[in-house]
Structures are given as C-alpha cells and as structure tokens.
Short mmCIF file of C-alpha atoms in Angstrom, two decimals:
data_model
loop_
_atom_site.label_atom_id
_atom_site.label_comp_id
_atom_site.label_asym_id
_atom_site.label_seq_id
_atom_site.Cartn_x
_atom_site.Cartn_y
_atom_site.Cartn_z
CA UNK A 1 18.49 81.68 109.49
CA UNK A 2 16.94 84.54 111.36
CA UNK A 3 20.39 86.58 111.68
CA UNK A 4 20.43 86.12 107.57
CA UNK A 5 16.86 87.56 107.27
CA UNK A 6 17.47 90.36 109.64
CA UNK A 7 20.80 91.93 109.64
CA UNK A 8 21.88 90.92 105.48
CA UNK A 9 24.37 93.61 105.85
CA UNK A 10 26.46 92.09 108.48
CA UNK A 11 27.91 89.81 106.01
CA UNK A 12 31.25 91.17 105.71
CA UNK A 13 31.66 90.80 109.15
CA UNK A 14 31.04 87.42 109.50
CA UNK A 15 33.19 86.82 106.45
CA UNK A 16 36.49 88.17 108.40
CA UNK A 17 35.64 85.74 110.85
CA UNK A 18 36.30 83.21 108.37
CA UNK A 19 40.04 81.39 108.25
CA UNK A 20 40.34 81.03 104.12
CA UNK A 21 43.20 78.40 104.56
CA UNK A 22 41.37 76.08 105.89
CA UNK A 23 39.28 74.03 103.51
CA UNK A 24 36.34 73.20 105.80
CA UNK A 25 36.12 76.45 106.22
CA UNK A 26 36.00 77.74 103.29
CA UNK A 27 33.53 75.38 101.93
CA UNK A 28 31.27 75.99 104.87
CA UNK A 29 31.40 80.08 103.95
CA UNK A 30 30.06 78.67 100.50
CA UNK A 31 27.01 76.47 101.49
CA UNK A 32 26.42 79.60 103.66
CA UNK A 33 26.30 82.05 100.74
CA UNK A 34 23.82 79.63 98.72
CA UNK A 35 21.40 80.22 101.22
CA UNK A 36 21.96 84.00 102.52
CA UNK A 37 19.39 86.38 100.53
CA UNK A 38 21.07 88.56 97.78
CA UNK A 39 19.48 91.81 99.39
CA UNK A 40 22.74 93.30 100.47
CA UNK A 41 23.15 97.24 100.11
CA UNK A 42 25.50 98.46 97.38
CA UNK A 43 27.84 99.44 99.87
CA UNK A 44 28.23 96.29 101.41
CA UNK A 45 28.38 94.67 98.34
CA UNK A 46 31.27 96.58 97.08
CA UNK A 47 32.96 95.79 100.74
CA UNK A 48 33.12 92.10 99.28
CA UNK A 49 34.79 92.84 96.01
CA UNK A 50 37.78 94.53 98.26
CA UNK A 51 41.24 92.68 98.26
CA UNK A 52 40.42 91.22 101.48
CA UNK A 53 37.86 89.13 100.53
CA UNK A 54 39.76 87.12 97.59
CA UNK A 55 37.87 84.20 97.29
CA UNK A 56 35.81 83.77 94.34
CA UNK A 57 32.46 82.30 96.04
CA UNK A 58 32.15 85.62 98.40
CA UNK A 59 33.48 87.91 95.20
CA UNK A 60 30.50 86.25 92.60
CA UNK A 61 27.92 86.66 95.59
CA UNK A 62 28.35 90.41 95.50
CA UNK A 63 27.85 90.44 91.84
CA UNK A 64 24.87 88.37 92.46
CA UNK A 65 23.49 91.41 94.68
CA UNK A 66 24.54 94.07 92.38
CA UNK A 67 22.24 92.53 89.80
CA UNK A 68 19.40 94.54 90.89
CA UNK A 69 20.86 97.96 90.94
CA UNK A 70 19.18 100.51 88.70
CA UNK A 71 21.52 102.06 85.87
CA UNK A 72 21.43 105.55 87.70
CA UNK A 73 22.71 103.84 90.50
CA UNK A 74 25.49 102.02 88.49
CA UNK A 75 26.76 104.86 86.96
CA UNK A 76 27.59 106.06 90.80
CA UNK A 77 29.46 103.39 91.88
CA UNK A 78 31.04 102.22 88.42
CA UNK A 79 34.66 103.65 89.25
CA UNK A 80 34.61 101.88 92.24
CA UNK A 81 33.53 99.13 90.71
CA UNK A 82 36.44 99.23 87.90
CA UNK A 83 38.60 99.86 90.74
CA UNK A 84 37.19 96.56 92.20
CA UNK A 85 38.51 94.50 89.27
CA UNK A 86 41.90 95.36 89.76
CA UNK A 87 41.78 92.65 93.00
CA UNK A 88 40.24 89.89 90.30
CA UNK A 89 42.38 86.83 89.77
CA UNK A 90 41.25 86.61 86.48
CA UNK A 91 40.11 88.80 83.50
CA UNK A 92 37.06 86.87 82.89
CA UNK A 93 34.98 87.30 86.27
CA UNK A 94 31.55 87.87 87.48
CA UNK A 95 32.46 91.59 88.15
CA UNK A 96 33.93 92.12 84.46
CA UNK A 97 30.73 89.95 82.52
CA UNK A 98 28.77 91.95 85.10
CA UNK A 99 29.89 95.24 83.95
CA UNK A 100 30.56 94.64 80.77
CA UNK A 101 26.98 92.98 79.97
CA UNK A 102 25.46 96.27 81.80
CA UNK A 103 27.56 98.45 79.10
CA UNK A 104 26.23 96.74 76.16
CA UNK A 105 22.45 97.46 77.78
CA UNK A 106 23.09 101.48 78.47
CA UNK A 107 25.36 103.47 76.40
CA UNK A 108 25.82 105.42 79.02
CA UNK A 109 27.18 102.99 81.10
CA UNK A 110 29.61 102.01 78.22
CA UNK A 111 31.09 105.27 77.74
CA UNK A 112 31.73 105.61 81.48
CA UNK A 113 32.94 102.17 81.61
CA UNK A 114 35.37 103.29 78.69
CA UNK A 115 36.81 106.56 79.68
CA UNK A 116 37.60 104.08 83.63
CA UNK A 117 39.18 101.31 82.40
CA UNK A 118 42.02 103.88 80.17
#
C-alpha cells in the first residue's frame, strides 16, 4: 500500500515484472490496478499504452489516469496518443472513446485528432 501511495510512477516497472501467460498472474496485476491511485504522470501513462503492455486491464488503467489531463495538455501528447492506438486489439477501446469523447468536447482537439488519424 505505501509503495502505491509513494512512488505511483513506478508502475510500469512493476508491470514488466509481471509473466502475462500465466493466468494467476495476470489476474493478480488486475486486483492490483483496482486499488493503485490513478495519479500517474502523463508520461508514464503513455508508457502503458506501448505494445509491451498488451493487456487490456493495464491499457484501460492508463486511460483512467489520462482522464484528468487539461485540453492544453492533450493537444501535446495527442499524436502520441493516436500513435498509441495503433497497438489496440480492437477499434472500440478506452484510448479511442477516450479521445474521441475529448474531440467532441474541444474543437480543437477534433481537428488535431483529424488531420492524425489521415
């Protein structure tokens, strides 16, 4: 509990740690994740959405802590971010509602979010 509290950001770390294949494992990373606080940095956040960490639990976490991010701050990361959704199993994700809900909010955001995904 303490090491959640105090180091947040450490989280990707701990996550390479982790051997996917095996169930147990896998299902212990995701009780884990229900209780670590979504008050990860942007950068570590994007670290999650990386190929390497495929599974969907870890991906829709770092969604969870890109909630908060202001729109100024969106529009910085946002090609990363539609870079981010090329390692998505799936169209509909957290990452693509994420983005796509953030769009509809700030036109902005939409016409970026346009002109990345062509």
């Amino acid at each position: 509990n303490d090491f959640r509290s105090l180091a947040p950001w450490l989280l990707p770390r701990l996550l390479c740690c982790v051997e996917w294949g095996e169930r147990a494992e896998a299902a212990a990373v995701a009780r884990l994740l229900d209780d670590w606080p979504i008050s990860l940095p942007v950068e570590s956040a994007l670290e999650l959405l990386d190929y390497a960490y495929a599974d969907a639990t870890v991906r829709s976490f770092a969604v969870r802590c890109l909630q908060k991010i202001s729109d100024e701050d969106l529009l910085l990361y946002l090609l990363q971010l539609v870079q981010a959704l090329k390692h998505e199993p799936y169209l509909m994700c957290d990452l693509s509602v994420f983005l796509l809900q953030r769009a509809f909010k700030n036109m902005i955001i939409g016409h970026y979010l346009f002109w990345h995904l062509r």
